Amino acid sequence: MDRYSRDVLAPGWQKAHLKKTRDVPVELDLVVEFDDFCGAVVGWENGIVLLEDRKGKRRGAPLGPGFLLEGEPVALRPPLRGTAAKPRYTASGSRASEEPAKAKVALPSRIYVEGRHDAELIEKVWGDDLRHTGVVVEFLGGIDDLPAIVAEFAPEPGRRLGVLVDHLVPGSKESRIAKQVYQAGYRDTVLIEGHEFIDIWQAVRPERIGRKAWPQVPRDVDFKLGTLKALNLPHHDQADIARGWQAILARVSTWRDLDPQLNTKVETLIDFVTQDHLEG
């Protein structure tokens, strides 16, 4: 073997050991790395691709070279025209079926949601998934009614109950009522999940309403009216609250518009109430 058959100092020797960058059409949910930031593609516009990591943090980067895909250097390019149709997804991020779904009989298991606004938000983002699995969401007027509702529902294996409540933090009234339900013997068939927000409004990313954070409302002020006032919106009565909430809800399109904490709670409840009904 001739060890000296080629000129090791021929032009290009400095980069001969480097991996070549290949072009990759950008597409939604493509997971790439850019400057130590790893995230999925959630959109692109005007030469900028938007990435989101698993914690919900977002970062923009220019289309072109500088990305890593499965450890290999790639250049993200605008999507090719005329390519095959991309998979469709529901607002919650689930893969949508290409065929019309058959109507399903409602499961005996249920999910109760505290608050009308909470129920409207769950329906907008997870409605397709809930209808696909046959899970019905019931409206819970207030956490104080929960022990009586659970007793009347009489949950058992195959007939589970999931509950989503506001402001479920240690020492709160909500946490004491949840403990009361579990102590009544329903720990295996009832799951009570809650977020730390004072109200479901705060589960919407503040960026969706053009702010870096939700306004702080004094404890002696009605939260919703105080929030509307801080946002310079009408804030005098229930009608103003209803209009304000619809304006906020209109800014929500998918799970990416919500705080990751709420996404986790809702997905956990859906998994809990459907675990006895999974098709083999």
XYZ file of C-alpha atoms in Angstrom:
280
model
C 0.000 0.000 0.000
C 1.338 3.405 -0.988
C 1.003 5.695 2.045
C 2.027 8.698 -0.043
C -0.221 8.256 -3.077
C -1.957 11.604 -2.583
C -0.924 15.115 -1.694
C -2.094 15.672 1.889
C -1.566 19.421 1.493
C -3.689 19.697 -1.651
C -6.308 22.521 -1.595
C -9.096 21.782 0.864
C -7.003 19.721 3.292
C -7.955 22.026 6.194
C -11.623 21.027 5.938
C -11.241 17.457 4.745
C -12.055 16.057 8.206
C -15.191 18.128 8.632
C -18.662 16.715 7.950
C -20.444 18.275 5.007
C -23.606 20.244 5.636
C -26.650 18.934 3.813
C -29.804 20.849 2.950
C -33.008 19.861 4.781
C -36.449 21.362 4.043
C -37.870 22.949 7.183
C -41.057 21.369 8.540
C -43.173 21.532 11.665
C -42.038 19.416 14.660
C -38.572 18.849 13.168
C -36.220 18.686 16.175
C -32.882 20.425 15.635
C -30.085 22.082 17.619
C -28.850 25.628 17.142
C -26.155 27.209 19.335
C -26.765 24.708 22.199
C -30.542 25.269 21.982
C -32.515 22.134 21.122
C -36.136 22.496 20.071
C -38.877 21.559 17.652
C -39.814 23.760 14.712
C -43.100 25.536 15.489
C -43.093 27.940 12.553
C -41.072 30.039 10.147
C -41.494 33.387 8.407
C -39.356 35.962 6.595
C -36.242 33.785 6.743
C -36.539 33.082 10.477
C -37.379 29.659 11.937
C -38.953 29.508 15.416
C -37.883 26.692 17.758
C -39.514 25.594 21.016
C -37.862 23.335 23.601
C -39.576 20.814 25.881
C -39.993 23.451 28.620
C -41.857 25.790 26.290
C -38.981 28.247 25.800
C -38.780 29.652 22.271
C -35.930 30.963 20.156
C -35.659 32.256 16.604
C -32.828 31.432 14.207
C -32.122 32.343 10.579
C -32.831 29.727 7.928
C -29.652 28.293 6.431
C -26.604 26.496 7.859
C -25.705 26.230 11.528
C -28.180 23.557 12.665
C -27.642 20.000 13.845
C -30.117 17.242 12.994
C -29.453 13.989 14.876
C -25.896 15.183 15.401
C -25.284 15.937 11.723
C -24.784 19.492 10.358
C -27.676 20.673 8.209
C -28.889 23.834 6.561
C -32.608 24.452 6.956
C -34.179 25.583 3.708
C -37.697 26.785 2.855
C -40.046 23.825 2.284
C -40.195 22.413 -1.207
C -43.320 23.144 -3.177
C -45.442 20.304 -4.451
C -44.307 17.821 -1.790
C -46.623 15.293 -0.189
C -49.204 16.602 2.223
C -47.987 16.934 5.785
C -49.676 15.072 8.628
C -52.488 16.987 10.298
C -52.583 17.543 14.036
C -55.264 18.558 16.469
C -54.971 21.716 18.579
C -53.552 19.581 21.403
C -50.767 18.232 19.154
C -52.251 14.759 18.562
C -52.034 13.211 15.096
C -55.360 13.738 13.320
C -56.846 10.862 11.361
C -57.172 11.326 7.617
C -60.458 9.405 7.659
C -63.675 10.759 9.211
C -63.963 9.453 12.772
C -66.933 7.316 13.674
C -69.189 8.552 16.448
C -68.280 6.984 19.787
C -70.428 6.104 22.765
C -69.397 8.209 25.744
C -67.248 6.413 28.294
C -68.616 5.954 31.795
C -65.544 7.809 33.073
C -65.730 11.608 33.256
C -63.601 14.709 33.692
C -64.940 17.566 35.819
C -63.522 21.039 35.245
C -63.871 23.879 37.755
C -65.090 27.030 36.054
C -66.855 27.819 32.792
C -63.810 29.524 31.310
C -61.714 26.465 32.146
C -64.202 24.243 30.321
C -64.188 26.500 27.239
C -60.389 26.464 27.083
C -60.235 22.662 27.463
C -62.822 22.251 24.713
C -60.943 24.537 22.313
C -57.599 22.768 22.675
C -58.514 19.181 23.605
C -62.052 18.907 22.225
C -61.072 16.740 19.235
C -59.088 14.365 21.443
C -61.899 14.073 23.989
C -64.456 13.269 21.307
C -62.088 10.713 19.780
C -61.725 8.887 23.098
C -65.351 9.344 24.122
C -64.575 11.354 27.277
C -67.244 13.814 28.424
C -66.220 16.951 30.309
C -68.628 18.113 33.014
C -68.801 21.614 34.473
C -67.918 21.912 38.160
C -69.473 25.056 39.579
C -67.175 25.224 42.599
C -64.661 23.128 44.491
C -66.943 23.101 47.567
C -69.355 20.828 45.682
C -66.702 18.232 44.851
C -67.137 15.764 47.786
C -70.887 15.483 47.131
C -70.349 15.118 43.359
C -67.801 12.342 43.876
C -70.085 10.481 46.291
C -73.016 10.704 43.864
C -70.860 9.664 40.895
C -69.666 6.583 42.848
C -66.409 6.031 40.918
C -64.995 2.530 40.522
C -62.594 0.735 38.146
C -63.872 1.365 34.626
C -65.797 4.390 35.869
C -63.096 6.829 36.855
C -63.340 10.492 37.684
C -60.768 13.145 36.817
C -60.987 16.675 38.227
C -59.171 19.866 37.200
C -59.242 22.728 39.720
C -57.708 26.185 39.983
C -55.012 27.161 42.455
C -54.301 23.693 43.880
C -51.349 24.582 46.108
C -50.342 23.305 49.586
C -52.428 24.805 52.391
C -55.197 26.066 50.121
C -58.898 25.274 50.459
C -58.631 23.328 47.226
C -55.900 21.054 48.615
C -57.893 20.396 51.805
C -60.979 19.373 49.806
C -58.868 17.145 47.560
C -57.475 15.432 50.652
C -61.002 14.969 51.972
C -62.028 13.184 48.764
C -59.036 10.862 48.869
C -59.588 10.040 52.531
C -63.133 8.990 51.667
C -61.668 5.985 49.863
C -61.506 7.191 46.250
C -57.750 7.479 45.814
C -57.572 4.696 43.194
C -60.503 5.859 41.057
C -60.387 9.662 41.401
C -57.542 11.902 40.291
C -57.610 15.579 41.248
C -55.149 17.706 39.325
C -54.721 21.433 39.667
C -52.516 24.239 38.498
C -50.947 26.969 40.614
C -52.601 29.835 38.746
C -55.154 31.957 40.556
C -57.384 31.640 37.499
C -57.269 29.733 34.205
C -56.680 33.039 32.389
C -53.065 32.905 33.546
C -52.574 29.526 31.830
C -52.573 31.389 28.511
C -49.061 32.487 27.647
C -48.803 36.240 28.342
C -47.084 36.686 24.979
C -50.396 35.822 23.337
C -51.875 39.042 24.749
C -48.785 41.089 23.996
C -47.226 41.072 27.461
C -44.179 39.531 29.124
C -46.188 38.557 32.218
C -49.752 38.637 33.493
C -50.526 41.686 35.644
C -50.396 41.336 39.423
C -53.826 41.920 40.956
C -54.166 42.871 44.670
C -55.908 40.214 46.770
C -58.705 42.578 47.753
C -59.602 43.162 44.080
C -61.633 40.779 41.941
C -59.026 38.942 39.865
C -60.801 39.108 36.516
C -61.927 42.730 36.825
C -58.500 43.717 38.108
C -56.821 41.955 35.211
C -59.055 43.669 32.656
C -58.324 47.041 34.250
C -54.574 46.409 34.066
C -54.992 45.485 30.404
C -56.871 48.752 29.757
C -60.061 46.882 28.869
C -63.623 47.570 30.089
C -63.854 46.218 33.649
C -67.182 47.158 35.211
C -69.383 44.055 35.251
C -69.859 40.414 34.302
C -70.516 41.329 30.687
C -67.076 42.952 30.496
C -65.543 39.804 31.986
C -67.285 37.643 29.389
C -66.123 39.841 26.507
C -62.600 40.069 27.900
C -62.307 36.304 28.232
C -63.555 35.701 24.698
C -60.916 38.121 23.433
C -58.233 36.185 25.341
C -59.579 32.808 24.233
C -59.513 33.955 20.605
C -55.717 34.270 20.895
C -55.414 30.545 21.692
C -55.072 28.179 18.749
C -53.039 25.209 20.015
C -51.359 23.783 23.104
C -48.314 25.899 22.280
C -50.282 28.982 23.350
C -50.660 27.579 26.879
C -48.360 27.197 29.851
C -46.747 23.714 29.794
C -48.042 23.137 33.319
C -51.653 23.093 32.146
C -50.847 20.857 29.176
C -49.320 18.273 31.511
C -52.264 18.341 33.911
C -54.903 17.872 31.215
C -53.005 15.087 29.433
C -52.550 13.309 32.779
C -56.299 13.447 33.465
C -57.174 12.120 30.007
C -54.753 9.222 30.444
C -56.188 8.462 33.895
C -59.852 8.277 32.909
C -59.165 6.259 29.735
C -56.728 3.683 31.124
C -59.504 1.096 31.692
C -60.825 1.571 28.167
C -57.705 1.285 26.013
C -58.211 -0.928 22.977
C -55.930 -3.908 22.861
